[in-house]
Structure formats: C-alpha cells, structure tokens
JSON list of C-alpha atoms in Angstrom, two decimals:
[
{"chain": "A", "resi": 1, "resn": "MET", "atom": "CA", "xyz": [-29.52, 25.71, -16.60]},
{"chain": "A", "resi": 2, "resn": "ALA", "atom": "CA", "xyz": [-28.18, 25.16, -13.07]},
{"chain": "A", "resi": 3, "resn": "VAL", "atom": "CA", "xyz": [-29.31, 21.55, -13.04]},
{"chain": "A", "resi": 4, "resn": "PHE", "atom": "CA", "xyz": [-26.68, 20.73, -15.68]},
{"chain": "A", "resi": 5, "resn": "GLU", "atom": "CA", "xyz": [-23.81, 22.91, -14.44]},
{"chain": "A", "resi": 6, "resn": "ASN", "atom": "CA", "xyz": [-21.88, 20.32, -12.42]},
{"chain": "A", "resi": 7, "resn": "LEU", "atom": "CA", "xyz": [-22.27, 17.51, -14.92]},
{"chain": "A", "resi": 8, "resn": "GLY", "atom": "CA", "xyz": [-19.79, 16.37, -17.51]},
{"chain": "A", "resi": 9, "resn": "GLU", "atom": "CA", "xyz": [-20.72, 16.58, -21.17]},
{"chain": "A", "resi": 10, "resn": "GLN", "atom": "CA", "xyz": [-21.53, 12.88, -21.41]},
{"chain": "A", "resi": 11, "resn": "ASP", "atom": "CA", "xyz": [-23.84, 12.96, -18.39]},
{"chain": "A", "resi": 12, "resn": "ARG", "atom": "CA", "xyz": [-25.53, 16.09, -19.76]},
{"chain": "A", "resi": 13, "resn": "GLU", "atom": "CA", "xyz": [-26.32, 14.33, -23.01]},
{"chain": "A", "resi": 14, "resn": "ARG", "atom": "CA", "xyz": [-27.57, 11.22, -21.24]},
{"chain": "A", "resi": 15, "resn": "LEU", "atom": "CA", "xyz": [-29.68, 13.21, -18.79]},
{"chain": "A", "resi": 16, "resn": "ARG", "atom": "CA", "xyz": [-31.18, 15.18, -21.65]},
{"chain": "A", "resi": 17, "resn": "ASP", "atom": "CA", "xyz": [-32.09, 11.87, -23.31]},
{"chain": "A", "resi": 18, "resn": "VAL", "atom": "CA", "xyz": [-33.77, 10.63, -20.12]},
{"chain": "A", "resi": 19, "resn": "ILE", "atom": "CA", "xyz": [-35.73, 13.88, -19.72]},
{"chain": "A", "resi": 20, "resn": "ASN", "atom": "CA", "xyz": [-36.96, 13.76, -23.31]},
{"chain": "A", "resi": 21, "resn": "ARG", "atom": "CA", "xyz": [-37.93, 10.13, -22.86]},
{"chain": "A", "resi": 22, "resn": "LEU", "atom": "CA", "xyz": [-39.91, 10.83, -19.69]},
{"chain": "A", "resi": 23, "resn": "MET", "atom": "CA", "xyz": [-41.69, 13.82, -21.19]},
{"chain": "A", "resi": 24, "resn": "ALA", "atom": "CA", "xyz": [-42.66, 11.82, -24.28]},
{"chain": "A", "resi": 25, "resn": "VAL", "atom": "CA", "xyz": [-43.72, 8.58, -22.63]},
{"chain": "A", "resi": 26, "resn": "ASN", "atom": "CA", "xyz": [-44.35, 9.39, -18.92]},
{"chain": "A", "resi": 27, "resn": "PHE", "atom": "CA", "xyz": [-42.71, 6.23, -17.60]},
{"chain": "A", "resi": 28, "resn": "LEU", "atom": "CA", "xyz": [-39.24, 4.77, -17.32]},
{"chain": "A", "resi": 29, "resn": "LEU", "atom": "CA", "xyz": [-39.04, 1.10, -16.32]},
{"chain": "A", "resi": 30, "resn": "LYS", "atom": "CA", "xyz": [-35.91, -0.71, -15.23]},
{"chain": "A", "resi": 31, "resn": "GLU", "atom": "CA", "xyz": [-37.24, -3.88, -16.87]},
{"chain": "A", "resi": 32, "resn": "LEU", "atom": "CA", "xyz": [-37.23, -2.24, -20.31]},
{"chain": "A", "resi": 33, "resn": "GLU", "atom": "CA", "xyz": [-34.50, 0.41, -20.14]},
{"chain": "A", "resi": 34, "resn": "ARG", "atom": "CA", "xyz": [-31.90, -0.54, -17.57]},
{"chain": "A", "resi": 35, "resn": "GLU", "atom": "CA", "xyz": [-29.21, 1.97, -18.57]},
{"chain": "A", "resi": 36, "resn": "ARG", "atom": "CA", "xyz": [-31.60, 4.93, -18.65]},
{"chain": "A", "resi": 37, "resn": "TYR", "atom": "CA", "xyz": [-33.15, 3.83, -15.36]},
{"chain": "A", "resi": 38, "resn": "ALA", "atom": "CA", "xyz": [-29.74, 3.50, -13.65]},
{"chain": "A", "resi": 39, "resn": "LEU", "atom": "CA", "xyz": [-28.72, 6.95, -14.89]},
{"chain": "A", "resi": 40, "resn": "ALA", "atom": "CA", "xyz": [-32.01, 8.46, -13.69]},
{"chain": "A", "resi": 41, "resn": "ARG", "atom": "CA", "xyz": [-31.49, 7.03, -10.22]},
{"chain": "A", "resi": 42, "resn": "ARG", "atom": "CA", "xyz": [-27.88, 8.26, -10.10]},
{"chain": "A", "resi": 43, "resn": "LEU", "atom": "CA", "xyz": [-28.90, 11.75, -11.21]},
{"chain": "A", "resi": 44, "resn": "ARG", "atom": "CA", "xyz": [-32.14, 11.82, -9.24]},
{"chain": "A", "resi": 45, "resn": "PRO", "atom": "CA", "xyz": [-31.46, 15.25, -7.61]},
{"chain": "A", "resi": 46, "resn": "GLN", "atom": "CA", "xyz": [-30.95, 16.84, -11.02]},
{"chain": "A", "resi": 47, "resn": "LEU", "atom": "CA", "xyz": [-34.09, 15.22, -12.43]},
{"chain": "A", "resi": 48, "resn": "GLU", "atom": "CA", "xyz": [-36.16, 16.30, -9.44]},
{"chain": "A", "resi": 49, "resn": "GLU", "atom": "CA", "xyz": [-34.85, 19.85, -9.73]},
{"chain": "A", "resi": 50, "resn": "PHE", "atom": "CA", "xyz": [-35.62, 20.00, -13.45]},
{"chain": "A", "resi": 51, "resn": "PHE", "atom": "CA", "xyz": [-39.19, 18.74, -13.17]},
{"chain": "A", "resi": 52, "resn": "LYS", "atom": "CA", "xyz": [-39.80, 20.91, -10.10]},
{"chain": "A", "resi": 53, "resn": "PHE", "atom": "CA", "xyz": [-38.81, 23.91, -12.22]},
{"chain": "A", "resi": 54, "resn": "LEU", "atom": "CA", "xyz": [-41.35, 22.84, -14.86]},
{"chain": "A", "resi": 55, "resn": "GLY", "atom": "CA", "xyz": [-44.02, 22.32, -12.23]},
{"chain": "A", "resi": 56, "resn": "TRP", "atom": "CA", "xyz": [-44.26, 18.63, -13.11]},
{"chain": "A", "resi": 57, "resn": "GLU", "atom": "CA", "xyz": [-44.55, 15.83, -10.58]},
{"chain": "A", "resi": 58, "resn": "ILE", "atom": "CA", "xyz": [-41.90, 13.11, -10.70]},
{"chain": "A", "resi": 59, "resn": "THR", "atom": "CA", "xyz": [-42.21, 9.88, -8.74]},
{"chain": "A", "resi": 60, "resn": "PHE", "atom": "CA", "xyz": [-39.39, 7.44, -8.10]},
{"chain": "A", "resi": 61, "resn": "ASP", "atom": "CA", "xyz": [-41.18, 4.19, -7.36]},
{"chain": "A", "resi": 62, "resn": "GLU", "atom": "CA", "xyz": [-38.23, 2.19, -6.07]},
{"chain": "A", "resi": 63, "resn": "ARG", "atom": "CA", "xyz": [-40.47, -0.66, -4.94]},
{"chain": "A", "resi": 64, "resn": "HIS", "atom": "CA", "xyz": [-41.64, -1.35, -8.48]},
{"chain": "A", "resi": 65, "resn": "GLU", "atom": "CA", "xyz": [-38.52, -0.02, -10.23]},
{"chain": "A", "resi": 66, "resn": "CYS", "atom": "CA", "xyz": [-40.50, 2.59, -12.15]},
{"chain": "A", "resi": 67, "resn": "ILE", "atom": "CA", "xyz": [-40.17, 6.34, -12.61]},
{"chain": "A", "resi": 68, "resn": "ALA", "atom": "CA", "xyz": [-43.27, 8.36, -13.53]},
{"chain": "A", "resi": 69, "resn": "VAL", "atom": "CA", "xyz": [-43.84, 12.00, -14.47]},
{"chain": "A", "resi": 70, "resn": "ALA", "atom": "CA", "xyz": [-47.06, 13.97, -14.84]},
{"chain": "A", "resi": 71, "resn": "SER", "atom": "CA", "xyz": [-47.66, 17.52, -16.00]},
{"chain": "A", "resi": 72, "resn": "PRO", "atom": "CA", "xyz": [-49.69, 19.96, -13.87]},
{"chain": "A", "resi": 73, "resn": "GLU", "atom": "CA", "xyz": [-53.44, 19.58, -14.33]},
{"chain": "A", "resi": 74, "resn": "GLY", "atom": "CA", "xyz": [-52.82, 17.42, -17.38]},
{"chain": "A", "resi": 75, "resn": "PHE", "atom": "CA", "xyz": [-51.74, 20.32, -19.62]},
{"chain": "A", "resi": 76, "resn": "HIS", "atom": "CA", "xyz": [-49.80, 17.93, -21.87]},
{"chain": "A", "resi": 77, "resn": "ARG", "atom": "CA", "xyz": [-52.16, 15.01, -21.42]},
{"chain": "A", "resi": 78, "resn": "ARG", "atom": "CA", "xyz": [-52.95, 12.99, -24.50]},
{"chain": "A", "resi": 79, "resn": "PRO", "atom": "CA", "xyz": [-56.71, 13.01, -25.21]},
{"chain": "A", "resi": 80, "resn": "LEU", "atom": "CA", "xyz": [-57.90, 9.41, -25.21]},
{"chain": "A", "resi": 81, "resn": "SER", "atom": "CA", "xyz": [-60.99, 8.11, -26.94]},
{"chain": "A", "resi": 82, "resn": "ARG", "atom": "CA", "xyz": [-63.58, 6.27, -24.87]},
{"chain": "A", "resi": 83, "resn": "GLU", "atom": "CA", "xyz": [-62.44, 3.02, -26.45]},
{"chain": "A", "resi": 84, "resn": "GLU", "atom": "CA", "xyz": [-58.81, 3.68, -25.46]},
{"chain": "A", "resi": 85, "resn": "SER", "atom": "CA", "xyz": [-59.80, 4.69, -21.94]},
{"chain": "A", "resi": 86, "resn": "ILE", "atom": "CA", "xyz": [-61.89, 1.56, -21.44]},
{"chain": "A", "resi": 87, "resn": "TRP", "atom": "CA", "xyz": [-59.04, -0.60, -22.75]},
{"chain": "A", "resi": 88, "resn": "LEU", "atom": "CA", "xyz": [-56.61, 0.89, -20.22]},
{"chain": "A", "resi": 89, "resn": "LEU", "atom": "CA", "xyz": [-59.13, 0.58, -17.42]},
{"chain": "A", "resi": 90, "resn": "VAL", "atom": "CA", "xyz": [-59.73, -3.10, -18.19]},
{"chain": "A", "resi": 91, "resn": "LEU", "atom": "CA", "xyz": [-55.97, -3.73, -18.21]},
{"chain": "A", "resi": 92, "resn": "ARG", "atom": "CA", "xyz": [-55.71, -1.95, -14.85]},
{"chain": "A", "resi": 93, "resn": "LEU", "atom": "CA", "xyz": [-58.51, -4.07, -13.38]},
{"chain": "A", "resi": 94, "resn": "ILE", "atom": "CA", "xyz": [-56.83, -7.28, -14.56]},
{"chain": "A", "resi": 95, "resn": "TYR", "atom": "CA", "xyz": [-53.49, -6.03, -13.22]},
{"chain": "A", "resi": 96, "resn": "GLN", "atom": "CA", "xyz": [-55.01, -5.34, -9.81]},
{"chain": "A", "resi": 97, "resn": "GLU", "atom": "CA", "xyz": [-56.68, -8.73, -9.57]},
{"chain": "A", "resi": 98, "resn": "LYS", "atom": "CA", "xyz": [-53.60, -10.71, -10.59]},
{"chain": "A", "resi": 99, "resn": "ARG", "atom": "CA", "xyz": [-51.10, -8.59, -8.67]},
{"chain": "A", "resi": 100, "resn": "GLN", "atom": "CA", "xyz": [-52.46, -9.71, -5.31]},
{"chain": "A", "resi": 101, "resn": "SER", "atom": "CA", "xyz": [-51.26, -13.30, -5.76]},
{"chain": "A", "resi": 102, "resn": "LEU", "atom": "CA", "xyz": [-47.78, -12.51, -7.12]},
{"chain": "A", "resi": 103, "resn": "THR", "atom": "CA", "xyz": [-44.44, -11.70, -5.54]},
{"chain": "A", "resi": 104, "resn": "LEU", "atom": "CA", "xyz": [-43.12, -8.16, -5.87]},
{"chain": "A", "resi": 105, "resn": "SER", "atom": "CA", "xyz": [-40.70, -9.08, -8.64]},
{"chain": "A", "resi": 106, "resn": "ASP", "atom": "CA", "xyz": [-43.34, -10.70, -10.85]},
{"chain": "A", "resi": 107, "resn": "TYR", "atom": "CA", "xyz": [-45.39, -8.99, -13.54]},
{"chain": "A", "resi": 108, "resn": "PRO", "atom": "CA", "xyz": [-49.05, -9.95, -13.96]},
{"chain": "A", "resi": 109, "resn": "MET", "atom": "CA", "xyz": [-49.76, -11.85, -17.14]},
{"chain": "A", "resi": 110, "resn": "THR", "atom": "CA", "xyz": [-52.96, -12.00, -19.13]},
{"chain": "A", "resi": 111, "resn": "ASN", "atom": "CA", "xyz": [-54.08, -13.02, -22.60]},
{"chain": "A", "resi": 112, "resn": "LEU", "atom": "CA", "xyz": [-56.59, -11.86, -25.15]},
{"chain": "A", "resi": 113, "resn": "ASN", "atom": "CA", "xyz": [-59.19, -14.39, -24.01]},
{"chain": "A", "resi": 114, "resn": "GLU", "atom": "CA", "xyz": [-59.07, -13.01, -20.47]},
{"chain": "A", "resi": 115, "resn": "ILE", "atom": "CA", "xyz": [-59.30, -9.43, -21.68]},
{"chain": "A", "resi": 116, "resn": "ARG", "atom": "CA", "xyz": [-62.34, -10.25, -23.82]},
{"chain": "A", "resi": 117, "resn": "ALA", "atom": "CA", "xyz": [-63.92, -12.08, -20.87]},
{"chain": "A", "resi": 118, "resn": "LYS", "atom": "CA", "xyz": [-63.51, -8.97, -18.70]},
{"chain": "A", "resi": 119, "resn": "TYR", "atom": "CA", "xyz": [-65.25, -6.86, -21.34]},
{"chain": "A", "resi": 120, "resn": "GLU", "atom": "CA", "xyz": [-68.10, -9.37, -21.47]},
{"chain": "A", "resi": 121, "resn": "THR", "atom": "CA", "xyz": [-68.37, -9.55, -17.66]},
{"chain": "A", "resi": 122, "resn": "PHE", "atom": "CA", "xyz": [-68.97, -5.81, -17.49]},
{"chain": "A", "resi": 123, "resn": "ARG", "atom": "CA", "xyz": [-71.02, -5.79, -20.72]},
{"chain": "A", "resi": 124, "resn": "LEU", "atom": "CA", "xyz": [-68.67, -3.34, -22.38]},
{"chain": "A", "resi": 125, "resn": "PRO", "atom": "CA", "xyz": [-68.66, -2.82, -26.15]},
{"chain": "A", "resi": 126, "resn": "LEU", "atom": "CA", "xyz": [-65.92, -5.07, -27.51]},
{"chain": "A", "resi": 127, "resn": "PHE", "atom": "CA", "xyz": [-63.12, -3.77, -29.71]},
{"chain": "A", "resi": 128, "resn": "THR", "atom": "CA", "xyz": [-62.71, -5.02, -33.28]},
{"chain": "A", "resi": 129, "resn": "LYS", "atom": "CA", "xyz": [-59.66, -7.01, -34.37]},
{"chain": "A", "resi": 130, "resn": "SER", "atom": "CA", "xyz": [-58.48, -4.10, -36.49]},
{"chain": "A", "resi": 131, "resn": "ARG", "atom": "CA", "xyz": [-58.70, -1.71, -33.52]},
{"chain": "A", "resi": 132, "resn": "LEU", "atom": "CA", "xyz": [-57.03, -4.22, -31.21]},
{"chain": "A", "resi": 133, "resn": "VAL", "atom": "CA", "xyz": [-53.66, -3.65, -32.87]},
{"chain": "A", "resi": 134, "resn": "ASP", "atom": "CA", "xyz": [-53.93, 0.09, -32.19]},
{"chain": "A", "resi": 135, "resn": "LEU", "atom": "CA", "xyz": [-54.97, -0.48, -28.57]},
{"chain": "A", "resi": 136, "resn": "VAL", "atom": "CA", "xyz": [-52.03, -2.80, -27.93]},
{"chain": "A", "resi": 137, "resn": "ARG", "atom": "CA", "xyz": [-49.72, -0.29, -29.61]},
{"chain": "A", "resi": 138, "resn": "LEU", "atom": "CA", "xyz": [-51.02, 2.42, -27.24]},
{"chain": "A", "resi": 139, "resn": "GLY", "atom": "CA", "xyz": [-50.23, 0.31, -24.17]},
{"chain": "A", "resi": 140, "resn": "VAL", "atom": "CA", "xyz": [-46.79, -0.66, -25.47]},
{"chain": "A", "resi": 141, "resn": "HIS", "atom": "CA", "xyz": [-45.90, 2.93, -26.41]},
{"chain": "A", "resi": 142, "resn": "TYR", "atom": "CA", "xyz": [-46.62, 4.19, -22.89]},
{"chain": "A", "resi": 143, "resn": "LYS", "atom": "CA", "xyz": [-44.76, 1.30, -21.23]},
{"chain": "A", "resi": 144, "resn": "LEU", "atom": "CA", "xyz": [-47.91, -0.11, -19.65]},
{"chain": "A", "resi": 145, "resn": "MET", "atom": "CA", "xyz": [-47.72, -3.55, -21.26]},
{"chain": "A", "resi": 146, "resn": "ASP", "atom": "CA", "xyz": [-45.94, -5.63, -23.84]},
{"chain": "A", "resi": 147, "resn": "ALA", "atom": "CA", "xyz": [-46.94, -8.55, -26.04]},
{"chain": "A", "resi": 148, "resn": "LEU", "atom": "CA", "xyz": [-45.05, -11.82, -25.64]},
{"chain": "A", "resi": 149, "resn": "ASP", "atom": "CA", "xyz": [-46.41, -13.37, -28.83]},
{"chain": "A", "resi": 150, "resn": "GLU", "atom": "CA", "xyz": [-46.17, -12.11, -32.40]},
{"chain": "A", "resi": 151, "resn": "ASP", "atom": "CA", "xyz": [-49.84, -12.21, -33.36]},
{"chain": "A", "resi": 152, "resn": "VAL", "atom": "CA", "xyz": [-51.60, -9.89, -30.90]},
{"chain": "A", "resi": 153, "resn": "ARG", "atom": "CA", "xyz": [-54.98, -10.80, -32.42]},
{"chain": "A", "resi": 154, "resn": "ALA", "atom": "CA", "xyz": [-54.67, -14.49, -31.51]},
{"chain": "A", "resi": 155, "resn": "ASP", "atom": "CA", "xyz": [-56.94, -15.56, -28.64]},
{"chain": "A", "resi": 156, "resn": "ASN", "atom": "CA", "xyz": [-54.01, -17.02, -26.68]},
{"chain": "A", "resi": 157, "resn": "CYS", "atom": "CA", "xyz": [-51.68, -14.06, -27.23]},
{"chain": "A", "resi": 158, "resn": "ARG", "atom": "CA", "xyz": [-49.98, -13.30, -23.91]},
{"chain": "A", "resi": 159, "resn": "PHE", "atom": "CA", "xyz": [-49.50, -9.82, -22.50]},
{"chain": "A", "resi": 160, "resn": "ARG", "atom": "CA", "xyz": [-47.26, -8.72, -19.66]},
{"chain": "A", "resi": 161, "resn": "LEU", "atom": "CA", "xyz": [-48.69, -5.90, -17.55]},
{"chain": "A", "resi": 162, "resn": "PHE", "atom": "CA", "xyz": [-46.23, -3.42, -16.07]},
{"chain": "A", "resi": 163, "resn": "HIS", "atom": "CA", "xyz": [-46.39, -1.70, -12.67]},
{"chain": "A", "resi": 164, "resn": "SER", "atom": "CA", "xyz": [-46.64, 1.66, -14.45]},
{"chain": "A", "resi": 165, "resn": "LEU", "atom": "CA", "xyz": [-50.37, 0.90, -14.74]},
{"chain": "A", "resi": 166, "resn": "GLN", "atom": "CA", "xyz": [-50.61, 1.83, -11.05]},
{"chain": "A", "resi": 167, "resn": "HIS", "atom": "CA", "xyz": [-49.44, 5.34, -11.87]},
{"chain": "A", "resi": 168, "resn": "ALA", "atom": "CA", "xyz": [-51.47, 5.69, -15.06]},
{"chain": "A", "resi": 169, "resn": "ILE", "atom": "CA", "xyz": [-54.71, 4.95, -13.17]},
{"chain": "A", "resi": 170, "resn": "ASP", "atom": "CA", "xyz": [-54.44, 5.14, -9.40]},
{"chain": "A", "resi": 171, "resn": "GLY", "atom": "CA", "xyz": [-56.33, 2.93, -6.98]},
{"chain": "A", "resi": 172, "resn": "GLU", "atom": "CA", "xyz": [-58.90, 5.53, -5.94]},
{"chain": "A", "resi": 173, "resn": "VAL", "atom": "CA", "xyz": [-59.88, 6.26, -9.53]},
{"chain": "A", "resi": 174, "resn": "LEU", "atom": "CA", "xyz": [-59.94, 2.54, -10.26]},
{"chain": "A", "resi": 175, "resn": "GLU", "atom": "CA", "xyz": [-62.36, 1.83, -7.42]},
{"chain": "A", "resi": 176, "resn": "THR", "atom": "CA", "xyz": [-64.70, 4.63, -8.51]},
{"chain": "A", "resi": 177, "resn": "LEU", "atom": "CA", "xyz": [-64.74, 3.53, -12.14]},
{"chain": "A", "resi": 178, "resn": "HIS", "atom": "CA", "xyz": [-65.05, -0.12, -11.21]},
{"chain": "A", "resi": 179, "resn": "GLY", "atom": "CA", "xyz": [-68.25, 0.78, -9.38]},
{"chain": "A", "resi": 180, "resn": "LYS", "atom": "CA", "xyz": [-69.53, 2.71, -12.38]},
{"chain": "A", "resi": 181, "resn": "ILE", "atom": "CA", "xyz": [-68.88, -0.23, -14.68]},
{"chain": "A", "resi": 182, "resn": "MET", "atom": "CA", "xyz": [-70.62, -2.65, -12.31]},
{"chain": "A", "resi": 183, "resn": "ARG", "atom": "CA", "xyz": [-73.73, -0.45, -12.38]},
{"chain": "A", "resi": 184, "resn": "TYR", "atom": "CA", "xyz": [-73.58, 0.15, -16.12]},
{"chain": "A", "resi": 185, "resn": "GLU", "atom": "CA", "xyz": [-76.15, -1.43, -18.43]},
{"chain": "A", "resi": 186, "resn": "ILE", "atom": "CA", "xyz": [-76.20, -1.19, -22.19]},
{"chain": "A", "resi": 187, "resn": "SER", "atom": "CA", "xyz": [-78.77, 1.50, -22.82]},
{"chain": "A", "resi": 188, "resn": "GLY", "atom": "CA", "xyz": [-77.21, 3.80, -25.39]},
{"chain": "A", "resi": 189, "resn": "GLU", "atom": "CA", "xyz": [-76.06, 6.22, -22.69]},
{"chain": "A", "resi": 190, "resn": "GLU", "atom": "CA", "xyz": [-72.47, 7.43, -22.81]},
{"chain": "A", "resi": 191, "resn": "GLY", "atom": "CA", "xyz": [-72.13, 9.42, -19.60]},
{"chain": "A", "resi": 192, "resn": "MET", "atom": "CA", "xyz": [-69.95, 6.88, -17.85]},
{"chain": "A", "resi": 193, "resn": "PHE", "atom": "CA", "xyz": [-67.59, 6.64, -20.77]},
{"chain": "A", "resi": 194, "resn": "ASP", "atom": "CA", "xyz": [-67.21, 10.40, -20.92]},
{"chain": "A", "resi": 195, "resn": "GLU", "atom": "CA", "xyz": [-65.88, 10.29, -17.35]},
{"chain": "A", "resi": 196, "resn": "VAL", "atom": "CA", "xyz": [-63.64, 7.31, -18.05]},
{"chain": "A", "resi": 197, "resn": "ALA", "atom": "CA", "xyz": [-62.00, 9.21, -20.88]},
{"chain": "A", "resi": 198, "resn": "GLU", "atom": "CA", "xyz": [-60.78, 11.85, -18.44]},
{"chain": "A", "resi": 199, "resn": "THR", "atom": "CA", "xyz": [-58.87, 9.54, -16.10]},
{"chain": "A", "resi": 200, "resn": "PRO", "atom": "CA", "xyz": [-55.73, 7.85, -17.45]},
{"chain": "A", "resi": 201, "resn": "ALA", "atom": "CA", "xyz": [-52.70, 10.04, -16.72]},
{"chain": "A", "resi": 202, "resn": "LEU", "atom": "CA", "xyz": [-50.94, 9.77, -20.07]},
{"chain": "A", "resi": 203, "resn": "ASP", "atom": "CA", "xyz": [-49.19, 13.05, -20.82]}
]
C-alpha cells in the first residue's frame, strides 16, 4: 500500500502496530502509551491517509494528547448493553462536571462513592458488585478510565477519567441524554435506555 512505501521496515512494523491498536481500542493516549503516541504523531500523514482510504474518521486531539478513530456509521461499533451505556454516560457526566475546575494537564478523579451518588441522584438502577468489575474493565479496555486502587469494589476506590471520554460521548449527545435522565422516573419503561445504548462511539 502506498502509505507504507517510503517507510523503513522498522517504521512499517511500528505503524502497523499503531493501526491495529487504534482499530481495536479506538483511542491512543500519550499518558498511557507514550512511544505509540509519539510515533503516531510523527507518521500522522500516513495514518490519515490509511484511515481516509478505509473511510474512517481519525482525530488528532493535540490539546488533550489523544488520538481517536471511528468507523463510518458505526459499522464496527461494539453493541453495548443498557447497563454499560449508562455506566459510560455517568462517567462522562462526572468528567464534564469535574473538568471545568481543573487545568488542562489534569485528569478528573472520582471514586465509587461519587459514581453511586450520581446513579442515585438520577434514580438509575444501580449495578451489582459482581457487574462492577466488568464495567470497570470495559472503561479500562477502551482507555476511558483507569483504577488507582486494587479493589475496584471498595467504596473509596479512586478512578482517573481520561479525555477520551469526550470523543466517546460528545457534548451534544451528553446534553441531550442528561436532559432525558433528569426527566426520567422509575416506571418500568425502557425507552430512554434504548436510546442511551446507541450513543457511545466504541468501535
């Protein structure tokens, strides 16, 4: 492929690794993968050409040191359960609230108590402790968060929220869903959750 023609063998292998990583996880963060991130920035023209050929969108968010990719119309999008979608939405809401008072270089922090409190504020069905591990694993896998303490089920377990959450659920979608949650009352209806499940851009 032309995108690889002018690269040495070592750069080809490294670029292939970066491409596979982006297609599998959607996000590449300098904070977590400095070497891959530096290579992606250096070979930005080649990456942009490759994803343009695929019809994918690639975003270099220099401000937040994050690279994001998304497939057209979500063809490769992972189907999320309502519980997973709500979890990501709550993380995004907390991220947005805490981000406003931080400097650009800081990552918002939260803990399990705060996450539970947000669920209770909006009267959302709370996850079980056994499901919590899977929900945290989902966020960690897609580079949206990480856990700073070993026991993620402990009430004071701290979580760091990454700027990739902005690309997973954009501000316009967040505002719309925030309004839906504010109007939601426990009544056995699931319409709102069906819409929530469509939104996170995890390919």
